[in-house]
Coordinates of C-alpha atoms in Angstrom, one line a residue:
Chain A
M1116 CA -18.8 -18.3 24.5
T1117 CA -21.6 -15.8 25.2
L1118 CA -19.4 -12.9 24.3
Q1119 CA -18.2 -14.5 21.0
T1120 CA -21.7 -15.3 20.1
T1121 CA -22.7 -11.8 20.8
S1122 CA -19.9 -10.5 18.8
A1123 CA -20.8 -12.9 15.9
E1124 CA -24.3 -11.8 16.0
R1125 CA -23.4 -8.2 15.9
V1126 CA -21.3 -8.9 12.8
R1127 CA -24.1 -10.8 11.2
T1128 CA -26.7 -8.1 11.9
S1129 CA -24.3 -5.4 10.6
F1130 CA -23.7 -7.5 7.4
D1131 CA -27.3 -7.7 6.6
K1132 CA -27.3 -3.8 6.4
Q1133 CA -24.5 -3.8 3.7
G1134 CA -26.4 -2.7 0.6
M1135 CA -23.4 -2.8 -1.6
L1136 CA -22.4 -6.4 -0.6
R1137 CA -25.9 -7.5 -1.4
A1138 CA -25.9 -5.7 -4.7
I1139 CA -22.7 -7.4 -5.9
G1140 CA -23.8 -10.9 -4.4
A1141 CA -21.6 -11.4 -1.4
T1142 CA -22.5 -13.6 1.6
L1143 CA -21.1 -13.9 5.0
T1144 CA -20.1 -17.6 5.6
D1145 CA -18.0 -17.6 8.9
V1146 CA -17.4 -15.5 11.9
R1147 CA -14.9 -16.4 14.6
P1148 CA -13.0 -14.2 17.1
G1149 CA -10.3 -12.6 14.9
S1150 CA -11.4 -14.2 11.7
V1151 CA -14.2 -13.7 9.2
T1152 CA -15.1 -15.3 5.8
I1153 CA -17.1 -13.7 3.0
E1154 CA -17.9 -15.5 -0.3
L1155 CA -18.8 -14.1 -3.8
R1156 CA -20.3 -15.9 -6.8
P1157 CA -19.1 -14.3 -10.1
G1158 CA -22.0 -12.9 -11.9
P1159 CA -23.2 -9.9 -13.9
S1160 CA -23.3 -7.6 -10.9
N1161 CA -19.6 -7.9 -10.0
R1162 CA -17.8 -8.3 -13.4
Q1163 CA -15.4 -5.9 -15.1
Q1164 CA -15.2 -5.6 -18.9
H1165 CA -13.2 -8.8 -19.6
G1166 CA -15.6 -11.0 -17.6
Y1167 CA -13.4 -11.3 -14.5
V1168 CA -14.6 -10.3 -11.3
H1169 CA -13.9 -6.6 -10.7
A1170 CA -11.0 -5.6 -8.7
G1171 CA -13.4 -3.4 -6.7
A1172 CA -15.5 -6.4 -5.9
V1173 CA -12.5 -8.5 -4.8
S1174 CA -11.4 -5.5 -2.7
A1175 CA -14.9 -5.1 -1.3
I1176 CA -15.1 -8.7 0.1
A1177 CA -11.4 -8.6 1.2
D1178 CA -11.7 -5.3 3.0
T1179 CA -15.1 -6.2 4.6
A1180 CA -13.7 -9.6 5.8
A1181 CA -10.5 -7.7 7.3
G1182 CA -12.9 -5.2 8.9
Y1183 CA -15.3 -7.7 10.5
A1184 CA -12.3 -9.7 11.8
A1185 CA -11.3 -6.6 13.6
Q1186 CA -14.8 -5.8 14.7
T1187 CA -15.1 -9.3 16.4
L1188 CA -12.4 -8.2 18.9
M1189 CA -14.0 -4.9 19.7
P1190 CA -15.9 -4.2 22.9
E1191 CA -19.6 -3.5 22.7
G1192 CA -20.3 0.1 21.6
R1193 CA -17.1 0.3 19.6
T1194 CA -17.0 -0.2 15.8
V1195 CA -14.3 0.1 13.2
L1196 CA -13.7 2.0 10.1
T1197 CA -11.1 1.2 7.4
T1198 CA -8.4 4.0 7.2
E1199 CA -6.4 2.3 4.5
F1200 CA -5.8 -0.8 2.6
K1201 CA -3.6 -2.2 0.0
I1202 CA -4.4 -5.1 -2.2
N1203 CA -2.2 -7.2 -4.5
L1204 CA -4.1 -8.9 -7.2
L1205 CA -2.3 -12.1 -7.9
A1206 CA -4.3 -13.7 -10.7
P1207 CA -7.5 -13.1 -12.6
A1208 CA -10.5 -13.4 -10.5
V1209 CA -12.3 -16.3 -12.2
G1210 CA -13.9 -19.4 -10.8
D1211 CA -17.1 -20.9 -9.3
R1212 CA -16.8 -18.6 -6.2
L1213 CA -14.3 -16.4 -4.4
V1214 CA -13.7 -16.9 -0.8
A1215 CA -12.1 -14.0 1.3
T1216 CA -10.9 -14.6 4.8
G1217 CA -9.7 -11.8 7.0
E1218 CA -7.5 -12.3 10.1
V1219 CA -6.4 -9.9 12.7
I1220 CA -2.6 -9.4 12.6
K1221 CA -2.4 -6.9 15.5
A1222 CA -5.2 -5.7 17.6
G1223 CA -4.7 -2.4 19.3
R1224 CA -6.9 0.1 21.3
T1225 CA -7.0 2.7 18.5
L1226 CA -5.6 0.8 15.3
T1227 CA -6.0 -2.7 14.3
V1228 CA -4.2 -4.3 11.4
A1229 CA -5.8 -7.1 9.6
Q1230 CA -4.9 -9.2 6.5
S1231 CA -7.2 -11.0 4.0
K1232 CA -6.5 -13.6 1.5
V1233 CA -8.9 -14.3 -1.3
Y1234 CA -9.0 -17.6 -3.1
A1235 CA -10.9 -18.5 -6.3
L1236 CA -12.4 -22.0 -6.2
S1237 CA -13.1 -24.0 -9.4
G1238 CA -14.1 -27.6 -8.9
E1239 CA -11.4 -29.2 -6.8
N1240 CA -9.0 -26.4 -7.5
Q1241 CA -8.2 -23.4 -5.4
R1242 CA -6.0 -20.5 -6.2
L1243 CA -4.8 -17.5 -4.2
I1244 CA -5.9 -14.5 -6.2
A1245 CA -5.5 -11.6 -3.8
L1246 CA -3.7 -10.5 -0.6
L1247 CA -4.9 -7.5 1.3
S1248 CA -3.5 -5.6 4.3
A1249 CA -5.7 -3.0 6.1
T1250 CA -5.6 -0.5 9.0
L1251 CA -8.8 -0.2 10.9
I1252 CA -9.6 2.6 13.4
A1253 CA -11.9 2.0 16.4
V1254 CA -14.6 4.7 16.9
D1255 CA -17.5 4.9 19.1
H1256 CA -20.5 3.2 17.9
V1257 CA -22.1 4.9 14.9
E1258 CA -25.9 4.6 14.8
D1259 CA -26.9 2.3 12.0
Chain B
M1398 CA -7.2 14.2 -32.1
T1399 CA -8.3 11.2 -34.0
L1400 CA -6.2 9.0 -31.9
Q1401 CA -7.4 10.6 -28.7
T1402 CA -11.0 10.2 -29.8
T1403 CA -10.4 6.6 -30.7
S1404 CA -8.9 5.9 -27.2
A1405 CA -11.7 7.7 -25.5
E1406 CA -14.2 5.7 -27.5
R1407 CA -12.4 2.5 -26.6
V1408 CA -12.6 3.6 -22.9
R1409 CA -16.4 4.3 -23.2
T1410 CA -17.1 1.1 -25.0
S1411 CA -15.2 -0.9 -22.4
F1412 CA -16.9 1.0 -19.5
D1413 CA -20.4 0.0 -20.8
K1414 CA -19.3 -3.6 -20.3
Q1415 CA -18.6 -3.1 -16.6
G1416 CA -21.5 -4.9 -14.8
M1417 CA -20.3 -4.1 -11.4
L1418 CA -19.9 -0.4 -12.0
R1419 CA -23.5 -0.3 -13.4
A1420 CA -24.7 -2.3 -10.4
I1421 CA -23.3 0.2 -7.9
G1422 CA -24.5 3.1 -10.0
A1423 CA -21.2 4.5 -11.4
T1424 CA -21.0 6.7 -14.5
L1425 CA -18.0 7.7 -16.8
T1426 CA -18.0 11.5 -17.0
D1427 CA -14.6 12.5 -18.5
V1428 CA -12.0 10.8 -20.6
R1429 CA -8.7 12.6 -21.6
P1430 CA -5.3 11.3 -22.5
G1431 CA -3.8 10.2 -19.1
S1432 CA -6.9 11.3 -17.1
V1433 CA -10.3 9.7 -16.6
T1434 CA -13.2 10.7 -14.2
I1435 CA -15.9 8.5 -12.8
E1436 CA -18.9 9.6 -10.6
L1437 CA -21.1 7.8 -8.1
R1438 CA -24.3 8.8 -6.5
P1439 CA -24.6 7.5 -3.0
G1440 CA -27.5 5.0 -2.8
P1441 CA -28.6 1.6 -1.5
S1442 CA -26.5 -0.4 -4.0
N1443 CA -23.2 1.1 -2.8
R1444 CA -23.7 1.7 1.0
Q1445 CA -22.1 -0.1 3.9
Q1446 CA -23.7 -0.7 7.3
H1447 CA -23.5 2.9 8.6
G1448 CA -24.9 4.5 5.5
Y1449 CA -21.6 5.7 4.1
V1450 CA -20.6 4.7 0.7
H1451 CA -18.7 1.3 1.0
A1452 CA -14.9 1.5 0.9
G1453 CA -15.2 -1.2 -1.9
A1454 CA -17.3 1.2 -3.9
V1455 CA -14.9 4.1 -3.4
S1456 CA -12.1 1.8 -4.3
A1457 CA -13.9 0.5 -7.4
I1458 CA -14.4 4.0 -8.9
A1459 CA -10.9 5.1 -7.9
D1460 CA -9.2 2.0 -9.3
T1461 CA -11.3 2.1 -12.4
A1462 CA -10.4 5.8 -13.1
A1463 CA -6.6 5.0 -12.5
G1464 CA -7.0 2.0 -14.8
Y1465 CA -8.6 3.8 -17.7
A1466 CA -6.3 6.7 -17.3
A1467 CA -3.5 4.2 -18.0
Q1468 CA -5.6 2.6 -20.8
T1469 CA -5.9 6.0 -22.7
L1470 CA -2.1 5.9 -23.2
M1471 CA -2.0 2.4 -24.5
P1472 CA -1.6 1.5 -28.2
E1473 CA -4.5 -0.3 -29.9
G1474 CA -4.5 -4.0 -29.1
R1475 CA -3.1 -3.5 -25.6
T1476 CA -5.0 -3.3 -22.5
V1477 CA -4.3 -3.0 -18.7
L1478 CA -5.0 -5.0 -15.6
T1479 CA -4.5 -3.7 -12.0
T1480 CA -1.8 -5.6 -10.2
E1481 CA -2.1 -3.7 -7.0
F1482 CA -3.5 -0.6 -5.4
K1483 CA -3.5 1.1 -2.1
I1484 CA -6.1 3.4 -0.9
N1485 CA -6.1 5.9 2.0
L1486 CA -9.7 6.7 3.1
L1487 CA -9.5 10.2 4.4
A1488 CA -13.1 11.0 5.5
P1489 CA -16.5 9.3 5.5
A1490 CA -17.9 8.9 2.1
V1491 CA -21.0 11.0 2.4
G1492 CA -22.3 13.6 -0.1
D1493 CA -24.5 14.3 -3.1
R1494 CA -22.1 12.5 -5.3
L1495 CA -18.5 11.2 -5.4
V1496 CA -16.1 12.1 -8.2
A1497 CA -12.9 10.1 -8.8
T1498 CA -10.3 11.3 -11.1
G1499 CA -7.4 9.0 -12.1
E1500 CA -4.1 10.5 -13.5
V1501 CA -1.1 8.6 -14.9
I1502 CA 2.0 9.4 -12.9
K1503 CA 4.4 7.3 -14.8
A1504 CA 3.7 5.4 -18.1
G1505 CA 5.9 2.5 -19.0
R1506 CA 5.9 -0.2 -21.5
T1507 CA 5.1 -2.9 -19.0
L1508 CA 4.0 -1.1 -15.9
T1509 CA 2.1 2.2 -15.5
V1510 CA 1.6 3.9 -12.2
A1511 CA -1.5 6.0 -11.7
Q1512 CA -3.1 7.9 -8.9
S1513 CA -6.7 8.7 -8.2
K1514 CA -8.3 11.3 -5.9
V1515 CA -11.9 11.0 -4.9
Y1516 CA -13.9 14.0 -3.8
A1517 CA -17.2 14.1 -2.1
L1518 CA -19.4 17.1 -3.3
S1519 CA -22.3 18.3 -1.2
G1520 CA -23.9 21.5 -2.5
E1521 CA -21.1 24.1 -2.9
N1522 CA -18.7 22.1 -0.8
Q1523 CA -16.1 19.4 -1.9
R1524 CA -13.9 17.4 0.3
L1525 CA -11.1 15.0 -0.5
I1526 CA -12.2 11.6 0.8
A1527 CA -9.7 9.2 -0.7
L1528 CA -6.2 8.8 -2.4
L1529 CA -5.3 5.8 -4.3
S1530 CA -2.0 4.7 -6.1
A1531 CA -2.1 1.8 -8.4
T1532 CA 0.2 -0.3 -10.6
L1533 CA -1.3 -1.5 -13.9
I1534 CA 0.3 -4.0 -16.2
A1535 CA -0.1 -3.9 -20.0
V1536 CA -1.3 -7.1 -21.6
D1537 CA -2.3 -8.2 -25.1
H1538 CA -5.8 -7.4 -25.7
V1539 CA -8.2 -9.7 -23.9
E1540 CA -11.4 -10.5 -26.0
D1541 CA -14.3 -8.9 -24.3
Chain C
M1364 CA 20.3 -29.2 -4.5
T1365 CA 23.0 -27.8 -6.7
L1366 CA 20.6 -25.3 -8.2
Q1367 CA 19.5 -24.3 -4.7
T1368 CA 23.0 -23.8 -3.5
T1369 CA 23.9 -21.8 -6.4
S1370 CA 20.8 -19.6 -5.9
A1371 CA 21.7 -19.1 -2.3
E1372 CA 25.4 -18.3 -3.3
R1373 CA 24.2 -15.8 -5.7
V1374 CA 22.1 -14.2 -3.0
R1375 CA 25.1 -14.2 -0.6
T1376 CA 27.4 -12.7 -3.2
S1377 CA 24.8 -10.0 -4.0
F1378 CA 24.1 -9.2 -0.4
D1379 CA 27.8 -8.5 0.3
K1380 CA 27.6 -5.7 -2.4
Q1381 CA 24.8 -4.0 -0.4
G1382 CA 26.5 -0.8 0.8
M1383 CA 23.5 0.5 2.6
L1384 CA 22.7 -2.7 4.5
R1385 CA 26.2 -2.8 5.7
A1386 CA 26.1 0.9 6.7
I1387 CA 23.0 0.2 8.9
G1388 CA 24.3 -3.1 10.3
A1389 CA 22.1 -5.7 8.6
T1390 CA 23.3 -9.3 8.1
L1391 CA 21.9 -12.2 6.0
T1392 CA 21.1 -15.2 8.2
D1393 CA 19.2 -17.6 6.2
V1394 CA 18.6 -18.4 2.5
R1395 CA 16.2 -21.0 1.2
P1396 CA 14.1 -21.4 -2.0
G1397 CA 11.4 -18.8 -1.6
S1398 CA 12.4 -17.6 1.8
V1399 CA 15.2 -15.2 3.1
T1400 CA 16.0 -13.9 6.6
I1401 CA 17.9 -10.7 7.4
E1402 CA 18.7 -9.5 10.8
L1403 CA 19.6 -6.1 12.2
R1404 CA 21.0 -5.0 15.6
P1405 CA 19.6 -1.7 16.8
G1406 CA 22.4 0.9 17.0
P1407 CA 23.3 4.4 16.3
S1408 CA 23.5 3.9 12.5
N1409 CA 19.8 2.7 12.2
R1410 CA 17.9 4.9 14.9
Q1411 CA 15.4 7.7 14.4
Q1412 CA 15.0 10.6 16.8
H1413 CA 13.2 8.6 19.7
G1414 CA 15.8 5.9 19.7
Y1415 CA 13.6 3.3 17.9
V1416 CA 14.9 1.6 14.7
H1417 CA 14.0 3.9 11.9
A1418 CA 11.0 2.9 9.8
G1419 CA 13.4 3.2 6.8
A1420 CA 15.7 0.6 8.3
V1421 CA 12.9 -1.7 9.2
S1422 CA 11.7 -1.2 5.5
A1423 CA 15.1 -1.8 4.2
I1424 CA 15.5 -5.2 5.8
A1425 CA 12.0 -6.3 5.1
D1426 CA 12.1 -5.2 1.4
T1427 CA 15.5 -6.7 0.9
A1428 CA 14.2 -10.1 2.4
A1429 CA 11.2 -10.0 0.3
G1430 CA 13.4 -9.2 -2.9
Y1431 CA 16.0 -11.9 -2.2
A1432 CA 13.1 -14.5 -1.5
A1433 CA 11.9 -13.6 -5.0
Q1434 CA 15.5 -13.9 -6.3
T1435 CA 15.9 -17.4 -5.1
L1436 CA 13.3 -18.5 -7.6
M1437 CA 14.7 -16.7 -10.6
P1438 CA 16.6 -18.6 -13.3
E1439 CA 20.3 -17.6 -13.7
G1440 CA 20.8 -14.3 -15.5
R1441 CA 17.5 -12.9 -14.2
T1442 CA 17.4 -10.6 -11.3
V1443 CA 14.6 -8.6 -9.5
L1444 CA 13.8 -5.1 -8.8
T1445 CA 11.2 -3.9 -6.3
T1446 CA 8.4 -1.9 -8.0
E1447 CA 6.4 -1.1 -5.0
F1448 CA 6.0 -2.1 -1.4
K1449 CA 3.7 -1.4 1.6
I1450 CA 4.6 -1.8 5.1
N1451 CA 2.4 -1.7 8.3
L1452 CA 4.5 -0.7 11.3
L1453 CA 2.7 -2.6 14.1
A1454 CA 4.7 -1.6 17.2
P1455 CA 7.8 0.5 18.0
A1456 CA 11.0 -1.2 16.7
V1457 CA 13.0 -1.9 19.9
G1458 CA 14.7 -5.0 21.1
D1459 CA 18.0 -6.9 21.1
R1460 CA 17.7 -7.5 17.4
L1461 CA 15.2 -7.4 14.5
V1462 CA 14.6 -10.5 12.4
A1463 CA 12.9 -10.1 8.9
T1464 CA 11.9 -13.1 6.9
G1465 CA 10.5 -12.6 3.4
E1466 CA 8.4 -15.3 1.7
V1467 CA 7.2 -15.6 -1.9
I1468 CA 3.4 -15.5 -2.0
K1469 CA 3.1 -15.8 -5.9
A1470 CA 5.9 -16.3 -8.3
G1471 CA 5.4 -15.2 -11.9
R1472 CA 7.4 -14.8 -15.1
T1473 CA 7.2 -11.0 -14.9
L1474 CA 5.9 -10.2 -11.5
T1475 CA 6.5 -11.8 -8.1
V1476 CA 4.6 -10.9 -5.0
A1477 CA 6.4 -11.4 -1.6
Q1478 CA 5.5 -10.7 2.0
S1479 CA 7.8 -10.0 4.9
K1480 CA 7.2 -10.2 8.6
V1481 CA 9.6 -8.5 10.9
Y1482 CA 10.0 -9.6 14.5
A1483 CA 11.7 -7.8 17.5
L1484 CA 13.4 -10.2 19.8
S1485 CA 14.2 -9.3 23.5
G1486 CA 15.5 -12.0 25.6
E1487 CA 12.8 -14.7 25.4
N1488 CA 10.2 -12.5 23.9
Q1489 CA 9.4 -11.9 20.3
R1490 CA 6.9 -9.5 19.0
L1491 CA 5.7 -9.0 15.5
I1492 CA 6.5 -5.4 14.6
A1493 CA 6.0 -5.0 10.8
L1494 CA 4.3 -6.6 7.9
L1495 CA 5.3 -5.8 4.4
S1496 CA 4.0 -6.9 0.9
A1497 CA 6.0 -6.1 -2.2
T1498 CA 5.8 -6.5 -6.0
L1499 CA 9.1 -7.5 -7.8
I1500 CA 9.7 -7.3 -11.4
A1501 CA 12.1 -9.7 -13.1
V1502 CA 14.7 -8.1 -15.4
D1503 CA 17.6 -9.3 -17.3
H1504 CA 20.8 -9.4 -15.2
V1505 CA 22.2 -6.1 -14.3
E1506 CA 25.9 -6.0 -14.2
D1507 CA 27.0 -5.4 -10.6
Chain D
M389 CA 5.7 33.3 12.0
T390 CA 7.0 32.6 15.5
L391 CA 4.9 29.4 15.5
Q392 CA 6.2 28.2 12.2
T393 CA 9.7 29.1 13.1
T394 CA 9.3 27.1 16.2
S395 CA 7.8 24.2 14.6
A396 CA 10.6 24.3 12.0
E397 CA 13.2 24.5 14.7
R398 CA 11.6 21.5 16.4
V399 CA 11.9 19.6 13.2
R400 CA 15.5 20.6 12.6
T401 CA 16.4 19.7 16.2
S402 CA 14.7 16.3 15.8
F403 CA 16.4 15.6 12.4
D404 CA 19.8 16.1 14.0
K405 CA 19.1 13.1 16.2
Q406 CA 18.4 10.9 13.3
G407 CA 21.3 8.4 13.4
M408 CA 20.2 6.4 10.5
L409 CA 19.7 9.5 8.2
R410 CA 23.1 10.7 9.0
A411 CA 24.6 7.2 8.4
I412 CA 23.1 7.1 4.8
G413 CA 24.0 10.7 4.1
A414 CA 20.6 12.5 4.2
T415 CA 20.3 16.2 4.9
L416 CA 17.2 18.4 5.7
T417 CA 16.9 21.2 3.2
D418 CA 13.5 22.8 3.6
V419 CA 10.8 23.0 6.3
R420 CA 7.5 24.7 5.8
P421 CA 4.1 24.3 7.4
G422 CA 2.8 21.0 5.9
S423 CA 5.9 20.4 3.7
V424 CA 9.3 19.2 4.3
T425 CA 12.3 18.4 1.9
I426 CA 15.1 16.0 2.4
E427 CA 17.9 15.3 0.1
L428 CA 20.3 12.4 -0.3
R429 CA 23.6 12.2 -2.3
P430 CA 24.0 8.7 -3.8
G431 CA 27.1 7.0 -2.3
P432 CA 28.5 3.8 -0.8
S433 CA 26.4 4.0 2.5
N434 CA 23.1 4.1 0.6
R435 CA 23.5 1.8 -2.5
Q436 CA 22.2 -1.7 -3.2
Q437 CA 24.0 -4.3 -5.2
H438 CA 23.5 -2.8 -8.7
G439 CA 24.8 0.6 -7.7
Y440 CA 21.4 2.2 -7.5
V441 CA 20.3 3.9 -4.3
H442 CA 18.6 1.1 -2.1
A443 CA 14.8 1.2 -2.0
G444 CA 15.2 1.3 1.7
A445 CA 17.2 4.6 1.4
V446 CA 14.6 6.1 -0.9
S447 CA 11.9 5.0 1.5
A448 CA 13.7 6.4 4.4
I449 CA 13.9 9.9 3.0
A450 CA 10.4 9.8 1.5
D451 CA 8.8 8.5 4.8
T452 CA 10.8 11.0 6.9
A453 CA 9.8 14.0 4.8
A454 CA 6.2 12.8 5.0
G455 CA 6.5 12.4 8.7
Y456 CA 8.1 15.8 9.3
A457 CA 5.5 17.4 7.0
A458 CA 2.8 16.0 9.4
Q459 CA 5.0 17.1 12.4
T460 CA 5.0 20.8 11.4
L461 CA 1.1 20.8 11.8
M462 CA 1.3 19.3 15.4
P463 CA 0.8 21.3 18.5
E464 CA 3.8 21.4 20.9
G465 CA 4.1 18.2 23.0
R466 CA 2.7 16.1 20.3
T467 CA 4.8 14.1 17.9
V468 CA 3.9 11.6 15.0
L469 CA 4.9 8.0 14.3
T470 CA 4.5 6.4 11.0
T471 CA 1.9 3.6 11.1
E472 CA 2.1 2.5 7.5
F473 CA 3.4 3.7 4.2
K474 CA 3.3 2.5 0.6
I475 CA 5.8 3.5 -2.1
N476 CA 5.9 2.9 -5.8
L477 CA 9.4 2.9 -7.2
L478 CA 9.0 4.4 -10.6
A479 CA 12.5 4.3 -12.0
P480 CA 16.0 3.3 -10.9
A481 CA 17.3 5.7 -8.2
V482 CA 20.4 7.2 -9.9
G483 CA 21.5 10.8 -10.3
D484 CA 23.6 13.5 -8.7
R485 CA 21.2 13.8 -5.8
L486 CA 17.8 12.7 -4.7
V487 CA 15.2 15.2 -3.5
A488 CA 12.2 14.0 -1.4
T489 CA 9.4 16.4 -0.6
G490 CA 6.6 15.4 1.7
E491 CA 3.2 17.2 1.8
V492 CA 0.3 16.8 4.1
I493 CA -2.8 15.6 2.2
K494 CA -5.2 15.5 5.3
A495 CA -4.3 16.6 8.8
G496 CA -6.4 15.1 11.6
R497 CA -6.5 15.0 15.4
T498 CA -5.4 11.3 15.5
L499 CA -4.3 10.4 11.9
T500 CA -2.6 12.4 9.3
V501 CA -2.1 11.3 5.7
A502 CA 0.8 12.7 3.8
Q503 CA 2.4 12.0 0.4
S504 CA 6.0 12.3 -0.8
K505 CA 7.5 12.6 -4.2
V506 CA 11.1 11.7 -4.8
Y507 CA 13.0 13.2 -7.8
A508 CA 16.4 12.2 -9.0
L509 CA 18.4 15.2 -10.3
S510 CA 21.2 14.9 -12.9
G511 CA 22.6 18.0 -14.3
E512 CA 19.7 19.8 -15.8
N513 CA 17.3 16.9 -15.7
Q514 CA 15.0 15.8 -13.0
R515 CA 12.9 12.6 -13.0
L516 CA 10.2 11.4 -10.6
I517 CA 11.5 8.2 -9.2
A518 CA 9.2 7.4 -6.3
L519 CA 5.6 8.2 -4.8
L520 CA 4.8 7.5 -1.2
S521 CA 1.7 7.8 0.9
A522 CA 1.8 7.4 4.6
T523 CA -0.4 7.4 7.6
L524 CA 1.0 9.1 10.7
I525 CA -0.5 8.8 14.2
A526 CA -0.2 11.6 16.7
V527 CA 1.1 10.6 20.1
D528 CA 2.1 12.5 23.2
H529 CA 5.6 13.6 23.2
V530 CA 8.2 10.9 23.5
E531 CA 11.3 11.9 25.2
D532 CA 14.2 12.1 22.8

């Protein structure tokens, strides 16, 4: 309990330092061991030329959710960096809000693999719009 | 010549509508047939918690460079959407500026594959920090 | 029912023509709408230099399971080709047998995205060893 | 010279233990520091149902070329394992022979990123049919 709370607190503190996520309007909505959810409201600061949310913004919330999901399982003093990710964009990113949930698939001492799904919610409807898989590497704490 | 200019103009006009790229501080610096370059100056609106440029921002400029590189080879009335991309993040994204160049690897009627390389420039030094491969699908012009 | 049976039969007939899968010792063990399972017994024809199953063999069964999962949802006269896939290799591929199950994530007229998980089974234990995501393109039937 | 020869010899010795590559008919044709080439002749043991070379076989030679390219830069007693790769299949794999060349993009102590291009050669013509990017992790020598 205490450990999980501490881990969640570390994630929340870290998230608040994410200048880009703030710039594009993302918020952290759920943190559990091995699973993190981030939301985004479509708006001017995250759109591409057709009015959809930019693939880079969809990737940013999906990658960040995957990374923090990995982070929740790290011991204190260790943090993670994304070494690679792949994202399949399944449908145009339109809706009232986008919800990205990252889940750890395989936790390792050096490498962790996590997966994120991004849904677009519009009224009662939700639609899967993106699927991401990422490799994270654990490193000693970087001062932030 | 005329065709290329027209294609480059279409890319420039489209880029100006990219709310997210403006929000994170990206600029379009070069457009040629099959090759497009986008730059980003590290700053508060594109950083993650450690002060590096966010993987989502690196991905956004790399994916956009790849997409516009594909766009330059499209006939008028056709545009492209990213269906998937994968990015390897090779080194922390720090420097005076990041330069992403996308190049078309294989142009097709339906699918185009493009690749982007992102360099971090610091004074005289440049370092490859990311490698992206993307699949773009051609669609009829979306009103924008 | 009839349609599903027909679709499963088409998959089974197609699988029997797969020279490479036969060469490396893979068998088709389950075909359902949107989901296909392929198994492989580790042996000399699918090993790499350390005695593990080769990443190419793991990829072959994972990609084929994803492709046939997409194929089951295609109308008659349409088939699919893999345009890209990404695989995360999570643990060394050792065990009594490997089981790859592909599932359709998003079916589309032109593009289908599918995902495969590969487990290594040893006695009572099973371990997730690979995660693959693939994009398949529908094409008119290719004579085979 | 001596070091390179030794490294090339280690790659050749290792390649000879690759049961799967032998089963599908692949041969090692060139080994240089940071670059390795593998060839495959299309035939019954590497075909899929339409008569093309199986995506799994294309992946196997591309991934192996990338892995050995990384291996050439490893100190003695260290070997590499593929942790993930992504491959874009650009055109049907048909021709007299397929040639996969892997090149190291970024060598690191723990992780190396390499890229492979696969060409299909038919008479005088050559065509790029696949592009792969892979992450390799260095591990202490595994007995083989």
